[in-house]
Amino acid sequence: MAGWKKALLGLGVLLLVLATGTAIGAYALVNRYQSKVSRTDLLGTVAKPKDEQRWKSGPLNLLLLGSDSREGEPDQGRFPGERSDTIMLVHISKNLDKATVISLPRDSYVNVPAAGPWEGGMNKLNSAFAFGGAPHAAKTITELTGVQFDGAVIANFASIRKLVDLVGGVNVCVPYDVRSTFSSKVWSKGCHDLDGDEAEEFVRQRKEVPGGDFGRIHDQQLVVKGIMEKVNADGMLTNPLRLDSLLVTAAQALTIDKSVDLQELVLAARQVKPANVKYATVPYTSANLQTPAGSAVKLDDSKAAAMFAAVRDDTIQEWLEANPQKAPEG
């Protein structure tokens, strides 16, 4: 089975590495973790030609791909939805001191280029995975956004559960009630402490969350932020044994594009702090567009184009300040 099928929320692992970059700046330590990382071709023909200077001074654009597939794992029958993909674009600014994480709704109705039996045309964004794996998803996203990627990262799903437990749980504050479709759990409006199992179940919810997939995207971002905040606030960066366990887990969960050097990635992002990471979702006009592929998300063509242009121009955080986004409402 292709490695990308086992992945979800590579962002959580990547940002963990970014958050701990300063602590593992020594080459010997980075090499220790680099040897545990899996590599494959995630970008295919749309990989941006490598520029050593850009990795030293920015800006950089990274693609995060994932899937809810549990095939081959002990609990594969617990969570349905094998193509429930997570798609995120991470932009690291010039001077490498800020990052912006943009979620692309998996059901966005976009042009998906021809691949395999698919002759090309409009379809849901996550269908690109089924037609041609990660490289075809990357091609589809590059055509949609006009953004060329310097690298791509995915991560094994179980990493989220393990990482949350390793940091001692995370705290999330939700602006609405979330009801689990897999158990009787309810996360009422307010703040909650989650262990690894709860965090995994929480980020999978989309049917009983305000905004559906948009609520799910928001909840995923809450857990990612919770991991980053806990790592930075809990003294983990200065505790060698705990830090090593955390990074071994992260490294073993990572699959990175064959062109990416983990050492360069860590050194490039070591100045990015949690307070300088902003989260956003591509603007849309309808979450219930009726199409031949089923109910889909209609992106706001004008605002989405402006957002992607701001990424390309390295002005995305300024654009977000001028175009603030709200969390889904209960």
Short mmCIF file of C-alpha atoms in Angstrom, two decimals:
data_model
loop_
_atom_site.label_atom_id
_atom_site.label_comp_id
_atom_site.label_asym_id
_atom_site.label_seq_id
_atom_site.Cartn_x
_atom_site.Cartn_y
_atom_site.Cartn_z
CA MET A 1 0.00 0.00 0.00
CA ALA A 2 1.34 3.47 -0.92
CA GLY A 3 2.66 5.42 2.06
CA TRP A 4 0.30 8.35 1.56
CA LYS A 5 -2.69 6.11 2.28
CA LYS A 6 -1.53 5.72 5.88
CA ALA A 7 -1.25 9.45 6.53
CA LEU A 8 -3.19 12.22 8.23
CA LEU A 9 -2.30 15.52 9.81
CA GLY A 10 1.32 15.67 8.78
CA LEU A 11 1.04 19.25 9.92
CA GLY A 12 0.97 18.29 13.58
CA VAL A 13 4.23 16.41 13.28
CA LEU A 14 5.86 19.01 11.04
CA LEU A 15 5.00 21.86 13.38
CA LEU A 16 6.28 19.82 16.29
CA VAL A 17 9.62 19.62 14.49
CA LEU A 18 9.44 23.35 13.77
CA ALA A 19 8.67 24.10 17.41
CA THR A 20 11.67 22.11 18.56
CA GLY A 21 14.05 23.26 15.85
CA THR A 22 16.22 25.39 18.10
CA ALA A 23 16.71 22.53 20.54
CA ILE A 24 17.99 20.11 17.89
CA GLY A 25 20.06 22.48 15.85
CA ALA A 26 23.24 20.44 16.26
CA TYR A 27 24.00 18.38 13.15
CA ALA A 28 24.58 15.14 15.08
CA LEU A 29 21.12 15.29 16.64
CA VAL A 30 19.37 16.16 13.39
CA ASN A 31 21.13 13.24 11.69
CA ARG A 32 19.84 10.94 14.43
CA TYR A 33 16.25 11.80 13.54
CA GLN A 34 16.83 12.05 9.80
CA SER A 35 17.74 8.36 9.71
CA LYS A 36 14.28 7.48 11.08
CA VAL A 37 12.32 9.43 8.45
CA SER A 38 10.78 7.69 5.41
CA ARG A 39 11.25 9.22 1.98
CA THR A 40 9.35 8.96 -1.28
CA ASP A 41 8.34 11.08 -4.26
CA LEU A 42 5.39 13.16 -3.07
CA LEU A 43 5.55 16.08 -5.52
CA GLY A 44 6.30 14.36 -8.81
CA THR A 45 6.68 16.71 -11.76
CA VAL A 46 5.52 19.85 -9.90
CA ALA A 47 8.40 20.00 -7.42
CA LYS A 48 9.99 23.44 -7.37
CA PRO A 49 13.67 23.42 -8.40
CA LYS A 50 15.73 23.44 -5.22
CA ASP A 51 17.32 26.75 -4.29
CA GLU A 52 19.78 26.52 -1.39
CA GLN A 53 19.51 30.26 -0.71
CA ARG A 54 15.72 30.07 -0.40
CA TRP A 55 16.10 27.39 2.28
CA LYS A 56 18.38 29.78 4.18
CA SER A 57 16.32 32.97 3.83
CA GLY A 58 12.80 32.00 2.67
CA PRO A 59 10.06 32.19 1.72
CA LEU A 60 9.15 28.48 1.54
CA ASN A 61 5.94 26.67 0.64
CA LEU A 62 5.26 23.15 1.93
CA LEU A 63 2.39 20.81 1.13
CA LEU A 64 0.82 18.64 3.86
CA LEU A 65 -1.23 15.68 2.69
CA GLY A 66 -3.07 13.02 4.64
CA SER A 67 -5.84 10.46 4.66
CA ASP A 68 -8.12 8.88 7.25
CA SER A 69 -7.33 5.41 5.94
CA ARG A 70 -6.80 2.82 8.72
CA GLU A 71 -6.06 -0.06 6.34
CA GLY A 72 -3.57 -2.45 7.88
CA GLU A 73 -3.92 -0.99 11.38
CA PRO A 74 -5.49 -2.79 14.39
CA ASP A 75 -8.43 -0.38 14.64
CA GLN A 76 -9.10 -0.08 10.91
CA GLY A 77 -12.77 -0.87 11.38
CA ARG A 78 -13.41 1.79 14.02
CA PHE A 79 -13.37 4.87 11.79
CA PRO A 80 -15.05 4.83 8.35
CA GLY A 81 -14.13 7.13 5.46
CA GLU A 82 -11.05 5.91 3.61
CA ARG A 83 -10.79 9.04 1.43
CA SER A 84 -11.36 11.65 4.13
CA ASP A 85 -8.28 13.64 3.22
CA THR A 86 -6.52 16.45 5.05
CA ILE A 87 -4.88 18.99 2.75
CA MET A 88 -2.88 21.93 4.07
CA LEU A 89 -0.48 24.48 2.62
CA VAL A 90 2.21 25.84 4.95
CA HIS A 91 3.85 29.12 3.97
CA ILE A 92 7.01 30.12 5.84
CA SER A 93 7.76 33.80 5.34
CA LYS A 94 10.85 35.50 4.05
CA ASN A 95 13.30 35.77 6.97
CA LEU A 96 11.81 32.45 8.17
CA ASP A 97 10.15 33.92 11.26
CA LYS A 98 6.42 33.46 10.52
CA ALA A 99 4.25 30.63 9.21
CA THR A 100 0.74 30.49 7.80
CA VAL A 101 -1.23 27.25 7.66
CA ILE A 102 -4.03 27.17 5.07
CA SER A 103 -6.51 24.30 5.00
CA LEU A 104 -8.02 23.35 1.64
CA PRO A 105 -11.43 21.65 2.06
CA ARG A 106 -11.21 18.08 0.81
CA ASP A 107 -14.57 18.40 -0.99
CA SER A 108 -13.62 21.54 -2.93
CA TYR A 109 -15.00 21.26 -6.48
CA VAL A 110 -12.00 21.95 -8.69
CA ASN A 111 -10.38 20.87 -11.93
CA VAL A 112 -8.60 17.56 -11.42
CA PRO A 113 -6.15 16.78 -14.27
CA ALA A 114 -6.34 13.48 -16.14
CA ALA A 115 -4.70 10.47 -14.52
CA GLY A 116 -5.26 6.72 -14.86
CA PRO A 117 -8.89 6.05 -15.80
CA TRP A 118 -9.83 9.68 -15.02
CA GLU A 119 -10.00 11.77 -18.21
CA GLY A 120 -9.78 15.08 -16.37
CA GLY A 121 -12.36 17.70 -15.42
CA MET A 122 -14.22 19.00 -12.39
CA ASN A 123 -14.29 16.77 -9.32
CA LYS A 124 -13.74 16.88 -5.57
CA LEU A 125 -10.21 17.79 -4.60
CA ASN A 126 -9.63 14.62 -2.59
CA SER A 127 -10.39 12.47 -5.63
CA ALA A 128 -6.92 13.36 -6.91
CA PHE A 129 -5.51 10.95 -4.29
CA ALA A 130 -7.50 8.06 -5.71
CA PHE A 131 -6.58 8.83 -9.30
CA GLY A 132 -2.83 9.23 -8.90
CA GLY A 133 -1.65 9.28 -5.29
CA ALA A 134 0.24 12.12 -3.63
CA PRO A 135 2.03 13.37 -6.79
CA HIS A 136 -1.29 13.81 -8.59
CA ALA A 137 -2.80 15.55 -5.57
CA ALA A 138 0.22 17.89 -5.60
CA LYS A 139 -0.28 18.57 -9.32
CA THR A 140 -3.97 19.34 -8.77
CA ILE A 141 -3.23 21.71 -5.87
CA THR A 142 -0.44 23.47 -7.74
CA GLU A 143 -2.78 24.11 -10.68
CA LEU A 144 -5.47 25.37 -8.30
CA THR A 145 -3.27 27.70 -6.26
CA GLY A 146 -0.45 28.67 -8.61
CA VAL A 147 1.89 27.90 -5.70
CA GLN A 148 5.02 25.85 -6.39
CA PHE A 149 6.09 23.71 -3.47
CA ASP A 150 9.56 23.43 -1.99
CA GLY A 151 8.66 20.21 -0.20
CA ALA A 152 5.87 17.96 1.01
CA VAL A 153 5.25 16.03 4.22
CA ILE A 154 2.80 13.36 5.36
CA ALA A 155 2.56 11.44 8.64
CA ASN A 156 1.17 8.19 9.94
CA PHE A 157 -2.21 8.74 11.60
CA ALA A 158 -1.22 7.12 14.89
CA SER A 159 1.35 9.88 15.39
CA ILE A 160 -1.31 12.31 16.55
CA ARG A 161 -2.46 9.96 19.30
CA LYS A 162 1.11 9.25 20.38
CA LEU A 163 2.24 12.88 20.25
CA VAL A 164 -0.69 14.10 22.34
CA ASP A 165 0.06 11.45 24.97
CA LEU A 166 3.78 12.25 24.95
CA VAL A 167 3.12 15.93 25.68
CA GLY A 168 0.76 14.94 28.51
CA GLY A 169 -2.47 15.80 26.70
CA VAL A 170 -3.69 19.02 25.10
CA ASN A 171 -6.27 21.63 25.98
CA VAL A 172 -8.71 22.79 23.31
CA CYS A 173 -11.40 25.43 23.57
CA VAL A 174 -14.30 24.93 21.16
CA PRO A 175 -16.90 27.62 20.37
CA TYR A 176 -19.67 25.02 19.87
CA ASP A 177 -20.78 21.54 20.96
CA VAL A 178 -19.17 18.56 19.22
CA ARG A 179 -20.88 15.16 19.39
CA SER A 180 -18.99 12.01 18.47
CA THR A 181 -20.44 9.75 15.81
CA PHE A 182 -18.21 6.90 17.04
CA SER A 183 -19.17 6.89 20.74
CA SER A 184 -21.37 8.68 23.26
CA LYS A 185 -18.81 11.43 23.89
CA VAL A 186 -19.85 15.07 23.73
CA TRP A 187 -17.41 17.99 23.89
CA SER A 188 -19.59 20.88 24.98
CA LYS A 189 -18.82 24.49 24.17
CA GLY A 190 -15.82 25.51 26.27
CA CYS A 191 -12.37 24.11 27.10
CA HIS A 192 -11.44 20.44 27.39
CA ASP A 193 -8.32 18.44 28.25
CA LEU A 194 -7.82 15.65 25.71
CA ASP A 195 -5.57 12.60 25.87
CA GLY A 196 -4.33 10.89 22.70
CA ASP A 197 -7.38 8.69 22.11
CA GLU A 198 -9.79 11.57 22.68
CA ALA A 199 -7.79 13.91 20.43
CA GLU A 200 -7.87 11.35 17.62
CA GLU A 201 -11.62 10.87 17.98
CA PHE A 202 -12.16 14.63 18.26
CA VAL A 203 -10.35 15.55 15.03
CA ARG A 204 -12.29 12.91 13.07
CA GLN A 205 -15.70 14.46 13.74
CA ARG A 206 -17.47 16.16 10.84
CA LYS A 207 -21.14 15.09 10.87
CA GLU A 208 -22.02 16.51 14.30
CA VAL A 209 -19.83 19.62 14.08
CA PRO A 210 -21.10 23.06 13.04
CA GLY A 211 -19.92 23.70 9.51
CA GLY A 212 -19.32 20.00 8.78
CA ASP A 213 -15.89 19.62 7.22
CA PHE A 214 -15.09 23.25 8.04
CA GLY A 215 -15.72 22.56 11.71
CA ARG A 216 -13.51 19.49 11.41
CA ILE A 217 -10.73 21.61 9.88
CA HIS A 218 -11.06 24.10 12.74
CA ASP A 219 -10.88 21.31 15.32
CA GLN A 220 -7.78 19.85 13.68
CA GLN A 221 -6.12 23.24 13.91
CA LEU A 222 -7.03 23.46 17.60
CA VAL A 223 -5.24 20.17 18.34
CA VAL A 224 -2.18 21.22 16.33
CA LYS A 225 -2.03 24.50 18.25
CA GLY A 226 -2.49 22.59 21.50
CA ILE A 227 0.52 20.36 20.75
CA MET A 228 2.72 23.33 19.89
CA GLU A 229 1.69 25.31 22.96
CA LYS A 230 2.22 22.33 25.28
CA VAL A 231 5.69 21.62 23.88
CA ASN A 232 6.75 25.22 24.38
CA ALA A 233 5.11 25.79 27.76
CA ASP A 234 5.92 22.52 29.51
CA GLY A 235 9.71 22.66 29.60
CA MET A 236 9.94 19.82 27.11
CA LEU A 237 12.53 21.63 25.02
CA THR A 238 14.95 21.56 27.94
CA ASN A 239 14.30 17.98 29.04
CA PRO A 240 16.60 15.77 26.90
CA LEU A 241 14.84 12.47 27.58
CA ARG A 242 11.31 13.73 26.94
CA LEU A 243 12.45 15.70 23.90
CA ASP A 244 14.18 12.65 22.45
CA SER A 245 11.05 10.50 22.87
CA LEU A 246 8.95 13.18 21.24
CA LEU A 247 11.24 13.61 18.27
CA VAL A 248 11.75 9.89 17.73
CA THR A 249 7.96 9.50 17.55
CA ALA A 250 7.68 12.44 15.18
CA ALA A 251 10.51 11.27 12.93
CA GLN A 252 9.20 7.70 12.71
CA ALA A 253 5.80 9.04 11.70
CA LEU A 254 7.13 11.31 8.96
CA THR A 255 7.26 10.64 5.27
CA ILE A 256 8.89 13.52 3.42
CA ASP A 257 9.44 14.27 -0.23
CA LYS A 258 12.70 12.86 -1.53
CA SER A 259 14.03 16.37 -2.22
CA VAL A 260 13.66 17.59 1.38
CA ASP A 261 16.58 17.53 3.81
CA LEU A 262 15.25 17.29 7.38
CA GLN A 263 18.25 19.20 8.67
CA GLU A 264 17.54 22.08 6.28
CA LEU A 265 13.85 22.04 7.23
CA VAL A 266 14.58 22.24 10.95
CA LEU A 267 17.20 24.94 10.56
CA ALA A 268 14.99 26.94 8.19
CA ALA A 269 12.03 26.94 10.59
CA ARG A 270 13.74 27.20 13.96
CA GLN A 271 12.70 30.84 14.39
CA VAL A 272 8.98 30.15 13.89
CA LYS A 273 7.23 30.40 17.27
CA PRO A 274 3.63 29.36 18.04
CA ALA A 275 2.55 33.01 18.35
CA ASN A 276 3.76 33.63 14.80
CA VAL A 277 1.76 30.78 13.26
CA LYS A 278 -1.57 31.81 11.73
CA TYR A 279 -4.34 29.44 10.60
CA ALA A 280 -6.86 29.92 7.81
CA THR A 281 -9.19 28.09 5.42
CA VAL A 282 -9.68 28.84 1.73
CA PRO A 283 -12.79 31.09 1.38
CA TYR A 284 -15.91 29.46 -0.03
CA THR A 285 -19.45 30.46 -1.01
CA SER A 286 -21.29 27.15 -0.54
CA ALA A 287 -20.67 23.95 1.39
CA ASN A 288 -23.53 22.15 -0.39
CA LEU A 289 -22.89 22.58 -4.10
CA GLN A 290 -24.73 19.84 -6.00
CA THR A 291 -22.43 18.23 -8.57
CA PRO A 292 -22.11 14.95 -10.51
CA ALA A 293 -19.54 13.97 -7.84
CA GLY A 294 -22.06 14.60 -5.05
CA SER A 295 -22.37 17.46 -2.58
CA ALA A 296 -19.23 19.59 -2.76
CA VAL A 297 -17.69 22.87 -1.63
CA LYS A 298 -17.84 25.85 -3.98
CA LEU A 299 -14.76 27.98 -3.40
CA ASP A 300 -15.06 31.76 -3.56
CA ASP A 301 -13.16 32.22 -6.83
CA SER A 302 -12.29 35.88 -6.24
CA LYS A 303 -11.23 35.64 -2.59
CA ALA A 304 -9.45 32.30 -3.07
CA ALA A 305 -7.46 33.75 -5.97
CA ALA A 306 -6.51 36.74 -3.82
CA MET A 307 -5.44 34.46 -0.96
CA PHE A 308 -3.28 32.32 -3.22
CA ALA A 309 -1.73 35.44 -4.77
CA ALA A 310 -0.87 36.66 -1.26
CA VAL A 311 0.88 33.33 -0.57
CA ARG A 312 2.89 33.68 -3.76
CA ASP A 313 3.75 37.31 -2.89
CA ASP A 314 4.64 36.50 0.75
CA THR A 315 1.94 38.86 2.01
CA ILE A 316 -0.51 36.25 3.30
CA GLN A 317 -0.48 37.31 6.95
CA GLU A 318 -1.23 40.90 5.93
CA TRP A 319 -4.03 39.60 3.71
CA LEU A 320 -5.52 37.65 6.59
CA GLU A 321 -5.46 40.74 8.82
CA ALA A 322 -7.43 42.58 6.15
CA ASN A 323 -9.75 39.60 5.61
CA PRO A 324 -10.32 38.03 9.06
CA GLN A 325 -11.94 34.61 9.27
CA LYS A 326 -14.42 33.35 11.83
CA ALA A 327 -14.73 29.90 13.34
CA PRO A 328 -17.88 27.94 12.42
CA GLU A 329 -20.78 28.87 14.68
CA GLY A 330 -22.90 26.42 16.63
#
